């Protein structure tokens, strides 16, 4: 048995210091050494209904309590970065769709932003509006699906996920009308967007945005006050403000811990400075806060979408200087980042003046948000691990790349 | 039985049906897939089981988390070399009769990631694939079409004779060797008893 009263075994839920080693709770744990008590080592994944893809966790349990968790990545490593370094800048665009396959539009945007910085391209006004509209629609469908999957992890098989996918299909219809593909949109280009909006698209989107609060109200009525949801989510997987900042957590996870950091506000990339929206913040940093924060963020997204759909000007959708063929940016480096639905998505590019990037690096929010999984899960029950993992919101395409 | 007797029985409320037809009818309309998502295509697989596309109309909505309870493995997404042994092991754990749908370009051939060093260039190197669905990712309608194709295959199967399905033959393997990680590649890199590379034939 591990004696938690011993100072070297001290267990401090919610207040893990970032400087301490990750395995601090079980300093005596080793594969060779003599084991104390009944420890159960289990491998969770890669085929598991609640690991959101192919992700494995090596858990050590004492009874039902997690005393060690080691994430194992790489089951979906698809060589995205190396492939991108061997192809031209433009032909990496469809690969970015497949990073976080829920949010292809925001992935496109982050990559386009990095290349635009590298090549010094200006984005026309109409294209900026289209980018904001598609990005916020992406955020709506990502958060809706995430909550559906989280509820499925809780055991609510079907209903919340069905409702979320009902809304998602409506948004995917819009994406399909716009780009020709449901999921892999490949829509943004360096210096603008690929094609103009089809006729009637804005009207259809306005209708969707007007209808969306009904879905949110329904979802909230079903879930936020639900006794089971509250019992399973509140106080589970608390992330402290200090650890969140030190570990480089971004996105809804960071804001659920009470840190006011939204790249839409900080960087004001695109034309986000023209829109009024609030940044919701959590107070406890637990799973319930992360869940609620996403609900609130969806409402704020609607507040961005309404004026954007009203004010969208006419005009060109791509910079006239942008070259699609024989595109060779000048030597240099650039980092473009946006507030993707899962957190800070950044692309770091180094150009040597040739048609291919010399170095292409993705800063995936899912992977970096996942690095603190052990800190969140230590001391929790094994049944809560899937909930904590679900509330982190990962997509393995982005974690493993 | 002659047709006159069959129609006479039908008039009296008795349906006569061959055992083979009944067996195949039952099997083809209750295919339980393994809830097994690998990558992007898995989201379209989930979308196919949701309200709009409603895979339940074809009796295949019961996604089972355990391979022991599943009939159909939908390989939905990129199979990496790290994941390939697990995919084969999952297939081996499924009870007969079992079927495989390779969903999407990655599962068929590696797809857009084919040049990657870690990507298996088609799951048919290790598993007997019954239906391939092209697309990146295939639409949910395409998955439904694949399922209907599989149902047609199942209902056309003969229970006796030389072309009876694999699970009724004694010479066909019930499970396939699980590859291991060698120094550079999977060991073996393919199941050569299974994999038939496409032959290019040129007309003289």
JSON list of C-alpha atoms in Angstrom, two decimals, chain A residues 22-225:
[
{"chain": "A", "resi": 22, "resn": "UNK", "atom": "CA", "xyz": [4.76, 13.72, -13.35]},
{"chain": "A", "resi": 23, "resn": "UNK", "atom": "CA", "xyz": [4.99, 10.48, -11.38]},
{"chain": "A", "resi": 24, "resn": "UNK", "atom": "CA", "xyz": [5.25, 12.26, -8.05]},
{"chain": "A", "resi": 25, "resn": "UNK", "atom": "CA", "xyz": [2.38, 10.39, -6.40]},
{"chain": "A", "resi": 26, "resn": "UNK", "atom": "CA", "xyz": [4.07, 7.03, -6.64]},
{"chain": "A", "resi": 27, "resn": "UNK", "atom": "CA", "xyz": [7.77, 7.72, -6.30]},
{"chain": "A", "resi": 28, "resn": "UNK", "atom": "CA", "xyz": [8.39, 4.11, -5.39]},
{"chain": "A", "resi": 29, "resn": "UNK", "atom": "CA", "xyz": [6.77, 2.82, -8.52]},
{"chain": "A", "resi": 30, "resn": "UNK", "atom": "CA", "xyz": [9.11, 0.97, -10.81]},
{"chain": "A", "resi": 31, "resn": "UNK", "atom": "CA", "xyz": [8.84, -1.96, -13.13]},
{"chain": "A", "resi": 32, "resn": "UNK", "atom": "CA", "xyz": [11.67, -3.87, -11.49]},
{"chain": "A", "resi": 33, "resn": "UNK", "atom": "CA", "xyz": [11.28, -2.98, -7.84]},
{"chain": "A", "resi": 34, "resn": "UNK", "atom": "CA", "xyz": [9.26, -4.76, -5.26]},
{"chain": "A", "resi": 35, "resn": "UNK", "atom": "CA", "xyz": [5.63, -3.77, -5.48]},
{"chain": "A", "resi": 36, "resn": "UNK", "atom": "CA", "xyz": [3.69, -2.81, -2.44]},
{"chain": "A", "resi": 37, "resn": "UNK", "atom": "CA", "xyz": [0.09, -3.87, -2.10]},
{"chain": "A", "resi": 38, "resn": "UNK", "atom": "CA", "xyz": [-2.27, -4.85, -4.85]},
{"chain": "A", "resi": 39, "resn": "UNK", "atom": "CA", "xyz": [-1.57, -2.77, -7.84]},
{"chain": "A", "resi": 40, "resn": "UNK", "atom": "CA", "xyz": [-3.28, -3.50, -11.09]},
{"chain": "A", "resi": 41, "resn": "UNK", "atom": "CA", "xyz": [-1.65, -2.38, -14.27]},
{"chain": "A", "resi": 42, "resn": "UNK", "atom": "CA", "xyz": [-4.05, -2.14, -17.18]},
{"chain": "A", "resi": 43, "resn": "UNK", "atom": "CA", "xyz": [-3.71, -1.03, -20.73]},
{"chain": "A", "resi": 44, "resn": "UNK", "atom": "CA", "xyz": [-6.65, 1.06, -21.86]},
{"chain": "A", "resi": 45, "resn": "UNK", "atom": "CA", "xyz": [-6.82, 1.29, -25.61]},
{"chain": "A", "resi": 46, "resn": "UNK", "atom": "CA", "xyz": [-5.95, 1.59, -28.45]},
{"chain": "A", "resi": 47, "resn": "UNK", "atom": "CA", "xyz": [-9.28, -0.06, -29.22]},
{"chain": "A", "resi": 48, "resn": "UNK", "atom": "CA", "xyz": [-11.60, 1.35, -26.60]},
{"chain": "A", "resi": 49, "resn": "UNK", "atom": "CA", "xyz": [-14.97, 2.95, -27.19]},
{"chain": "A", "resi": 50, "resn": "UNK", "atom": "CA", "xyz": [-14.11, 5.98, -25.09]},
{"chain": "A", "resi": 51, "resn": "UNK", "atom": "CA", "xyz": [-10.61, 6.88, -26.16]},
{"chain": "A", "resi": 52, "resn": "UNK", "atom": "CA", "xyz": [-11.88, 8.99, -29.07]},
{"chain": "A", "resi": 53, "resn": "UNK", "atom": "CA", "xyz": [-9.83, 7.13, -31.62]},
{"chain": "A", "resi": 54, "resn": "UNK", "atom": "CA", "xyz": [-6.68, 5.13, -31.23]},
{"chain": "A", "resi": 55, "resn": "UNK", "atom": "CA", "xyz": [-5.12, 6.28, -27.99]},
{"chain": "A", "resi": 56, "resn": "UNK", "atom": "CA", "xyz": [-3.68, 4.11, -25.27]},
{"chain": "A", "resi": 57, "resn": "UNK", "atom": "CA", "xyz": [-3.27, 4.77, -21.58]},
{"chain": "A", "resi": 58, "resn": "UNK", "atom": "CA", "xyz": [-1.16, 2.59, -19.34]},
{"chain": "A", "resi": 59, "resn": "UNK", "atom": "CA", "xyz": [-2.90, 2.81, -16.00]},
{"chain": "A", "resi": 60, "resn": "UNK", "atom": "CA", "xyz": [-1.76, 1.60, -12.62]},
{"chain": "A", "resi": 61, "resn": "UNK", "atom": "CA", "xyz": [-4.65, 1.23, -10.24]},
{"chain": "A", "resi": 62, "resn": "UNK", "atom": "CA", "xyz": [-4.84, 0.77, -6.54]},
{"chain": "A", "resi": 63, "resn": "UNK", "atom": "CA", "xyz": [-8.34, -0.53, -6.09]},
{"chain": "A", "resi": 64, "resn": "UNK", "atom": "CA", "xyz": [-10.23, 1.79, -8.39]},
{"chain": "A", "resi": 65, "resn": "UNK", "atom": "CA", "xyz": [-7.96, 4.78, -7.89]},
{"chain": "A", "resi": 66, "resn": "UNK", "atom": "CA", "xyz": [-5.52, 5.79, -10.58]},
{"chain": "A", "resi": 67, "resn": "UNK", "atom": "CA", "xyz": [-2.01, 6.06, -9.21]},
{"chain": "A", "resi": 68, "resn": "UNK", "atom": "CA", "xyz": [-0.17, 6.26, -12.48]},
{"chain": "A", "resi": 69, "resn": "UNK", "atom": "CA", "xyz": [-1.20, 7.06, -16.01]},
{"chain": "A", "resi": 70, "resn": "UNK", "atom": "CA", "xyz": [1.08, 6.94, -18.97]},
{"chain": "A", "resi": 71, "resn": "UNK", "atom": "CA", "xyz": [-0.35, 8.07, -22.30]},
{"chain": "A", "resi": 72, "resn": "UNK", "atom": "CA", "xyz": [0.93, 6.20, -25.35]},
{"chain": "A", "resi": 73, "resn": "UNK", "atom": "CA", "xyz": [0.69, 8.13, -28.58]},
{"chain": "A", "resi": 74, "resn": "UNK", "atom": "CA", "xyz": [1.48, 7.40, -32.18]},
{"chain": "A", "resi": 75, "resn": "UNK", "atom": "CA", "xyz": [-1.19, 4.97, -33.28]},
{"chain": "A", "resi": 76, "resn": "UNK", "atom": "CA", "xyz": [-2.33, 7.50, -35.86]},
{"chain": "A", "resi": 77, "resn": "UNK", "atom": "CA", "xyz": [1.02, 9.05, -36.76]},
{"chain": "A", "resi": 78, "resn": "UNK", "atom": "CA", "xyz": [0.55, 9.78, -40.43]},
{"chain": "A", "resi": 79, "resn": "UNK", "atom": "CA", "xyz": [3.74, 11.73, -41.14]},
{"chain": "A", "resi": 80, "resn": "UNK", "atom": "CA", "xyz": [1.89, 14.96, -41.81]},
{"chain": "A", "resi": 81, "resn": "UNK", "atom": "CA", "xyz": [4.89, 17.20, -41.23]},
{"chain": "A", "resi": 82, "resn": "UNK", "atom": "CA", "xyz": [7.34, 15.20, -43.33]},
{"chain": "A", "resi": 83, "resn": "UNK", "atom": "CA", "xyz": [4.85, 14.86, -46.18]},
{"chain": "A", "resi": 84, "resn": "UNK", "atom": "CA", "xyz": [4.27, 18.61, -46.06]},
{"chain": "A", "resi": 85, "resn": "UNK", "atom": "CA", "xyz": [8.00, 19.27, -46.35]},
{"chain": "A", "resi": 86, "resn": "UNK", "atom": "CA", "xyz": [8.09, 17.26, -49.56]},
{"chain": "A", "resi": 87, "resn": "UNK", "atom": "CA", "xyz": [5.16, 18.90, -51.28]},
{"chain": "A", "resi": 88, "resn": "UNK", "atom": "CA", "xyz": [4.41, 22.45, -52.30]},
{"chain": "A", "resi": 89, "resn": "UNK", "atom": "CA", "xyz": [2.79, 24.92, -49.96]},
{"chain": "A", "resi": 90, "resn": "UNK", "atom": "CA", "xyz": [-0.59, 24.66, -51.60]},
{"chain": "A", "resi": 91, "resn": "UNK", "atom": "CA", "xyz": [-0.72, 20.88, -51.69]},
{"chain": "A", "resi": 92, "resn": "UNK", "atom": "CA", "xyz": [-0.36, 20.76, -47.91]},
{"chain": "A", "resi": 93, "resn": "UNK", "atom": "CA", "xyz": [-3.72, 22.48, -47.60]},
{"chain": "A", "resi": 94, "resn": "UNK", "atom": "CA", "xyz": [-5.81, 19.30, -47.98]},
{"chain": "A", "resi": 95, "resn": "UNK", "atom": "CA", "xyz": [-3.55, 17.56, -45.46]},
{"chain": "A", "resi": 96, "resn": "UNK", "atom": "CA", "xyz": [-4.36, 20.22, -42.87]},
{"chain": "A", "resi": 97, "resn": "UNK", "atom": "CA", "xyz": [-8.03, 19.22, -43.20]},
{"chain": "A", "resi": 98, "resn": "UNK", "atom": "CA", "xyz": [-7.10, 15.83, -41.85]},
{"chain": "A", "resi": 99, "resn": "UNK", "atom": "CA", "xyz": [-5.33, 17.10, -38.75]},
{"chain": "A", "resi": 100, "resn": "UNK", "atom": "CA", "xyz": [-8.34, 17.84, -36.63]},
{"chain": "A", "resi": 101, "resn": "UNK", "atom": "CA", "xyz": [-10.96, 16.27, -38.80]},
{"chain": "A", "resi": 102, "resn": "UNK", "atom": "CA", "xyz": [-13.82, 17.95, -37.00]},
{"chain": "A", "resi": 103, "resn": "UNK", "atom": "CA", "xyz": [-12.57, 21.44, -37.77]},
{"chain": "A", "resi": 104, "resn": "UNK", "atom": "CA", "xyz": [-11.12, 21.52, -41.26]},
{"chain": "A", "resi": 105, "resn": "UNK", "atom": "CA", "xyz": [-12.01, 25.18, -41.77]},
{"chain": "A", "resi": 106, "resn": "UNK", "atom": "CA", "xyz": [-10.02, 26.43, -38.79]},
{"chain": "A", "resi": 107, "resn": "UNK", "atom": "CA", "xyz": [-7.06, 24.22, -39.73]},
{"chain": "A", "resi": 108, "resn": "UNK", "atom": "CA", "xyz": [-7.10, 25.73, -43.20]},
{"chain": "A", "resi": 109, "resn": "UNK", "atom": "CA", "xyz": [-7.23, 29.18, -41.72]},
{"chain": "A", "resi": 110, "resn": "UNK", "atom": "CA", "xyz": [-4.28, 28.68, -39.39]},
{"chain": "A", "resi": 111, "resn": "UNK", "atom": "CA", "xyz": [-2.14, 27.34, -42.21]},
{"chain": "A", "resi": 112, "resn": "UNK", "atom": "CA", "xyz": [-3.23, 30.07, -44.62]},
{"chain": "A", "resi": 113, "resn": "UNK", "atom": "CA", "xyz": [-2.44, 32.65, -41.94]},
{"chain": "A", "resi": 114, "resn": "UNK", "atom": "CA", "xyz": [1.10, 31.32, -41.53]},
{"chain": "A", "resi": 115, "resn": "UNK", "atom": "CA", "xyz": [1.74, 31.32, -45.28]},
{"chain": "A", "resi": 116, "resn": "UNK", "atom": "CA", "xyz": [0.22, 34.79, -45.65]},
{"chain": "A", "resi": 117, "resn": "UNK", "atom": "CA", "xyz": [2.62, 36.06, -43.02]},
{"chain": "A", "resi": 118, "resn": "UNK", "atom": "CA", "xyz": [5.47, 34.39, -44.84]},
{"chain": "A", "resi": 119, "resn": "UNK", "atom": "CA", "xyz": [4.54, 35.73, -48.26]},
{"chain": "A", "resi": 120, "resn": "UNK", "atom": "CA", "xyz": [3.10, 39.07, -47.18]},
{"chain": "A", "resi": 121, "resn": "UNK", "atom": "CA", "xyz": [-0.35, 38.60, -48.67]},
{"chain": "A", "resi": 122, "resn": "UNK", "atom": "CA", "xyz": [-3.37, 40.70, -47.83]},
{"chain": "A", "resi": 123, "resn": "UNK", "atom": "CA", "xyz": [-6.77, 39.10, -47.40]},
{"chain": "A", "resi": 124, "resn": "UNK", "atom": "CA", "xyz": [-9.73, 40.96, -48.96]},
{"chain": "A", "resi": 125, "resn": "UNK", "atom": "CA", "xyz": [-12.53, 42.12, -46.73]},
{"chain": "A", "resi": 126, "resn": "UNK", "atom": "CA", "xyz": [-15.12, 39.64, -48.00]},
{"chain": "A", "resi": 127, "resn": "UNK", "atom": "CA", "xyz": [-12.76, 36.71, -47.54]},
{"chain": "A", "resi": 128, "resn": "UNK", "atom": "CA", "xyz": [-12.10, 37.76, -43.95]},
{"chain": "A", "resi": 129, "resn": "UNK", "atom": "CA", "xyz": [-15.81, 37.72, -43.27]},
{"chain": "A", "resi": 130, "resn": "UNK", "atom": "CA", "xyz": [-16.22, 34.32, -44.89]},
{"chain": "A", "resi": 131, "resn": "UNK", "atom": "CA", "xyz": [-13.33, 33.00, -42.79]},
{"chain": "A", "resi": 132, "resn": "UNK", "atom": "CA", "xyz": [-14.89, 34.24, -39.58]},
{"chain": "A", "resi": 133, "resn": "UNK", "atom": "CA", "xyz": [-18.29, 32.81, -40.49]},
{"chain": "A", "resi": 134, "resn": "UNK", "atom": "CA", "xyz": [-16.91, 29.39, -41.39]},
{"chain": "A", "resi": 135, "resn": "UNK", "atom": "CA", "xyz": [-14.61, 29.31, -38.36]},
{"chain": "A", "resi": 136, "resn": "UNK", "atom": "CA", "xyz": [-17.41, 30.10, -35.95]},
{"chain": "A", "resi": 137, "resn": "UNK", "atom": "CA", "xyz": [-19.68, 27.54, -37.61]},
{"chain": "A", "resi": 138, "resn": "UNK", "atom": "CA", "xyz": [-16.86, 25.05, -37.13]},
{"chain": "A", "resi": 139, "resn": "UNK", "atom": "CA", "xyz": [-16.67, 25.98, -33.47]},
{"chain": "A", "resi": 140, "resn": "UNK", "atom": "CA", "xyz": [-20.40, 25.41, -33.09]},
{"chain": "A", "resi": 141, "resn": "UNK", "atom": "CA", "xyz": [-20.31, 21.93, -34.57]},
{"chain": "A", "resi": 142, "resn": "UNK", "atom": "CA", "xyz": [-17.11, 20.93, -32.79]},
{"chain": "A", "resi": 143, "resn": "UNK", "atom": "CA", "xyz": [-18.40, 21.93, -29.37]},
{"chain": "A", "resi": 144, "resn": "UNK", "atom": "CA", "xyz": [-21.78, 20.35, -30.02]},
{"chain": "A", "resi": 145, "resn": "UNK", "atom": "CA", "xyz": [-20.18, 17.05, -30.99]},
{"chain": "A", "resi": 146, "resn": "UNK", "atom": "CA", "xyz": [-17.75, 17.18, -28.11]},
{"chain": "A", "resi": 147, "resn": "UNK", "atom": "CA", "xyz": [-20.59, 17.49, -25.63]},
{"chain": "A", "resi": 148, "resn": "UNK", "atom": "CA", "xyz": [-22.42, 14.65, -27.32]},
{"chain": "A", "resi": 149, "resn": "UNK", "atom": "CA", "xyz": [-19.37, 12.41, -27.04]},
{"chain": "A", "resi": 150, "resn": "UNK", "atom": "CA", "xyz": [-18.79, 13.48, -23.44]},
{"chain": "A", "resi": 151, "resn": "UNK", "atom": "CA", "xyz": [-22.32, 12.48, -22.58]},
{"chain": "A", "resi": 152, "resn": "UNK", "atom": "CA", "xyz": [-21.82, 9.19, -24.34]},
{"chain": "A", "resi": 153, "resn": "UNK", "atom": "CA", "xyz": [-18.76, 8.60, -22.17]},
{"chain": "A", "resi": 154, "resn": "UNK", "atom": "CA", "xyz": [-20.97, 9.28, -19.18]},
{"chain": "A", "resi": 155, "resn": "UNK", "atom": "CA", "xyz": [-23.30, 6.56, -20.32]},
{"chain": "A", "resi": 156, "resn": "UNK", "atom": "CA", "xyz": [-25.99, 8.60, -22.04]},
{"chain": "A", "resi": 157, "resn": "UNK", "atom": "CA", "xyz": [-25.86, 6.39, -25.10]},
{"chain": "A", "resi": 158, "resn": "UNK", "atom": "CA", "xyz": [-27.35, 8.05, -28.09]},
{"chain": "A", "resi": 159, "resn": "UNK", "atom": "CA", "xyz": [-29.68, 10.90, -27.31]},
{"chain": "A", "resi": 160, "resn": "UNK", "atom": "CA", "xyz": [-27.35, 13.87, -26.69]},
{"chain": "A", "resi": 161, "resn": "UNK", "atom": "CA", "xyz": [-25.04, 12.71, -29.46]},
{"chain": "A", "resi": 162, "resn": "UNK", "atom": "CA", "xyz": [-27.99, 12.34, -31.83]},
{"chain": "A", "resi": 163, "resn": "UNK", "atom": "CA", "xyz": [-29.09, 15.89, -31.06]},
{"chain": "A", "resi": 164, "resn": "UNK", "atom": "CA", "xyz": [-25.56, 17.18, -31.58]},
{"chain": "A", "resi": 165, "resn": "UNK", "atom": "CA", "xyz": [-25.15, 15.37, -34.87]},
{"chain": "A", "resi": 166, "resn": "UNK", "atom": "CA", "xyz": [-28.53, 16.68, -36.03]},
{"chain": "A", "resi": 167, "resn": "UNK", "atom": "CA", "xyz": [-27.14, 20.21, -35.71]},
{"chain": "A", "resi": 168, "resn": "UNK", "atom": "CA", "xyz": [-23.81, 19.16, -37.12]},
{"chain": "A", "resi": 169, "resn": "UNK", "atom": "CA", "xyz": [-25.41, 17.81, -40.28]},
{"chain": "A", "resi": 170, "resn": "UNK", "atom": "CA", "xyz": [-27.04, 21.18, -40.88]},
{"chain": "A", "resi": 171, "resn": "UNK", "atom": "CA", "xyz": [-23.68, 22.90, -40.63]},
{"chain": "A", "resi": 172, "resn": "UNK", "atom": "CA", "xyz": [-22.03, 20.28, -42.81]},
{"chain": "A", "resi": 173, "resn": "UNK", "atom": "CA", "xyz": [-24.69, 20.92, -45.44]},
{"chain": "A", "resi": 174, "resn": "UNK", "atom": "CA", "xyz": [-23.55, 24.53, -45.52]},
{"chain": "A", "resi": 175, "resn": "UNK", "atom": "CA", "xyz": [-19.91, 23.48, -45.81]},
{"chain": "A", "resi": 176, "resn": "UNK", "atom": "CA", "xyz": [-20.79, 21.10, -48.60]},
{"chain": "A", "resi": 177, "resn": "UNK", "atom": "CA", "xyz": [-22.63, 23.81, -50.52]},
{"chain": "A", "resi": 178, "resn": "UNK", "atom": "CA", "xyz": [-19.62, 26.05, -50.04]},
{"chain": "A", "resi": 179, "resn": "UNK", "atom": "CA", "xyz": [-16.71, 23.73, -50.73]},
{"chain": "A", "resi": 180, "resn": "UNK", "atom": "CA", "xyz": [-18.09, 20.51, -52.16]},
{"chain": "A", "resi": 181, "resn": "UNK", "atom": "CA", "xyz": [-17.06, 18.34, -49.23]},
{"chain": "A", "resi": 182, "resn": "UNK", "atom": "CA", "xyz": [-18.73, 17.66, -45.93]},
{"chain": "A", "resi": 183, "resn": "UNK", "atom": "CA", "xyz": [-15.73, 17.26, -43.69]},
{"chain": "A", "resi": 184, "resn": "UNK", "atom": "CA", "xyz": [-12.59, 17.92, -45.68]},
{"chain": "A", "resi": 185, "resn": "UNK", "atom": "CA", "xyz": [-13.38, 21.37, -46.97]},
{"chain": "A", "resi": 186, "resn": "UNK", "atom": "CA", "xyz": [-9.99, 22.46, -48.34]},
{"chain": "A", "resi": 187, "resn": "UNK", "atom": "CA", "xyz": [-11.58, 25.86, -48.70]},
{"chain": "A", "resi": 188, "resn": "UNK", "atom": "CA", "xyz": [-9.08, 28.55, -47.72]},
{"chain": "A", "resi": 189, "resn": "UNK", "atom": "CA", "xyz": [-6.32, 29.71, -50.02]},
{"chain": "A", "resi": 190, "resn": "UNK", "atom": "CA", "xyz": [-3.30, 31.90, -49.38]},
{"chain": "A", "resi": 191, "resn": "UNK", "atom": "CA", "xyz": [-4.68, 35.42, -49.56]},
{"chain": "A", "resi": 192, "resn": "UNK", "atom": "CA", "xyz": [-8.34, 34.55, -49.47]},
{"chain": "A", "resi": 193, "resn": "UNK", "atom": "CA", "xyz": [-10.76, 31.76, -50.15]},
{"chain": "A", "resi": 194, "resn": "UNK", "atom": "CA", "xyz": [-11.20, 29.35, -53.01]},
{"chain": "A", "resi": 195, "resn": "UNK", "atom": "CA", "xyz": [-14.65, 30.17, -54.36]},
{"chain": "A", "resi": 196, "resn": "UNK", "atom": "CA", "xyz": [-17.35, 32.69, -53.58]},
{"chain": "A", "resi": 197, "resn": "UNK", "atom": "CA", "xyz": [-20.45, 31.86, -51.60]},
{"chain": "A", "resi": 198, "resn": "UNK", "atom": "CA", "xyz": [-23.11, 30.04, -53.59]},
{"chain": "A", "resi": 199, "resn": "UNK", "atom": "CA", "xyz": [-26.45, 31.84, -54.04]},
{"chain": "A", "resi": 200, "resn": "UNK", "atom": "CA", "xyz": [-28.74, 31.58, -51.05]},
{"chain": "A", "resi": 201, "resn": "UNK", "atom": "CA", "xyz": [-25.92, 30.44, -48.73]},
{"chain": "A", "resi": 202, "resn": "UNK", "atom": "CA", "xyz": [-26.02, 33.50, -46.50]},
{"chain": "A", "resi": 203, "resn": "UNK", "atom": "CA", "xyz": [-29.78, 33.24, -46.16]},
{"chain": "A", "resi": 204, "resn": "UNK", "atom": "CA", "xyz": [-29.51, 29.58, -45.19]},
{"chain": "A", "resi": 205, "resn": "UNK", "atom": "CA", "xyz": [-26.78, 30.35, -42.67]},
{"chain": "A", "resi": 206, "resn": "UNK", "atom": "CA", "xyz": [-28.82, 33.15, -41.14]},
{"chain": "A", "resi": 207, "resn": "UNK", "atom": "CA", "xyz": [-31.68, 30.73, -40.66]},
{"chain": "A", "resi": 208, "resn": "UNK", "atom": "CA", "xyz": [-29.35, 28.21, -39.02]},
{"chain": "A", "resi": 209, "resn": "UNK", "atom": "CA", "xyz": [-27.91, 30.85, -36.69]},
{"chain": "A", "resi": 210, "resn": "UNK", "atom": "CA", "xyz": [-31.41, 32.01, -35.79]},
{"chain": "A", "resi": 211, "resn": "UNK", "atom": "CA", "xyz": [-32.46, 28.43, -35.01]},
{"chain": "A", "resi": 212, "resn": "UNK", "atom": "CA", "xyz": [-29.34, 27.42, -33.14]},
{"chain": "A", "resi": 213, "resn": "UNK", "atom": "CA", "xyz": [-30.22, 28.91, -29.72]},
{"chain": "A", "resi": 214, "resn": "UNK", "atom": "CA", "xyz": [-33.19, 26.56, -29.64]},
{"chain": "A", "resi": 215, "resn": "UNK", "atom": "CA", "xyz": [-30.83, 23.61, -29.77]},
{"chain": "A", "resi": 216, "resn": "UNK", "atom": "CA", "xyz": [-28.66, 25.15, -27.07]},
{"chain": "A", "resi": 217, "resn": "UNK", "atom": "CA", "xyz": [-31.66, 25.77, -24.82]},
{"chain": "A", "resi": 218, "resn": "UNK", "atom": "CA", "xyz": [-32.79, 22.21, -25.33]},
{"chain": "A", "resi": 219, "resn": "UNK", "atom": "CA", "xyz": [-29.32, 20.89, -24.58]},
{"chain": "A", "resi": 220, "resn": "UNK", "atom": "CA", "xyz": [-29.01, 23.01, -21.46]},
{"chain": "A", "resi": 221, "resn": "UNK", "atom": "CA", "xyz": [-32.44, 22.00, -20.23]},
{"chain": "A", "resi": 222, "resn": "UNK", "atom": "CA", "xyz": [-31.48, 18.37, -20.72]},
{"chain": "A", "resi": 223, "resn": "UNK", "atom": "CA", "xyz": [-28.00, 18.41, -19.33]},
{"chain": "A", "resi": 224, "resn": "UNK", "atom": "CA", "xyz": [-26.72, 21.33, -17.28]},
{"chain": "A", "resi": 225, "resn": "UNK", "atom": "CA", "xyz": [-28.96, 20.76, -14.30]}
]
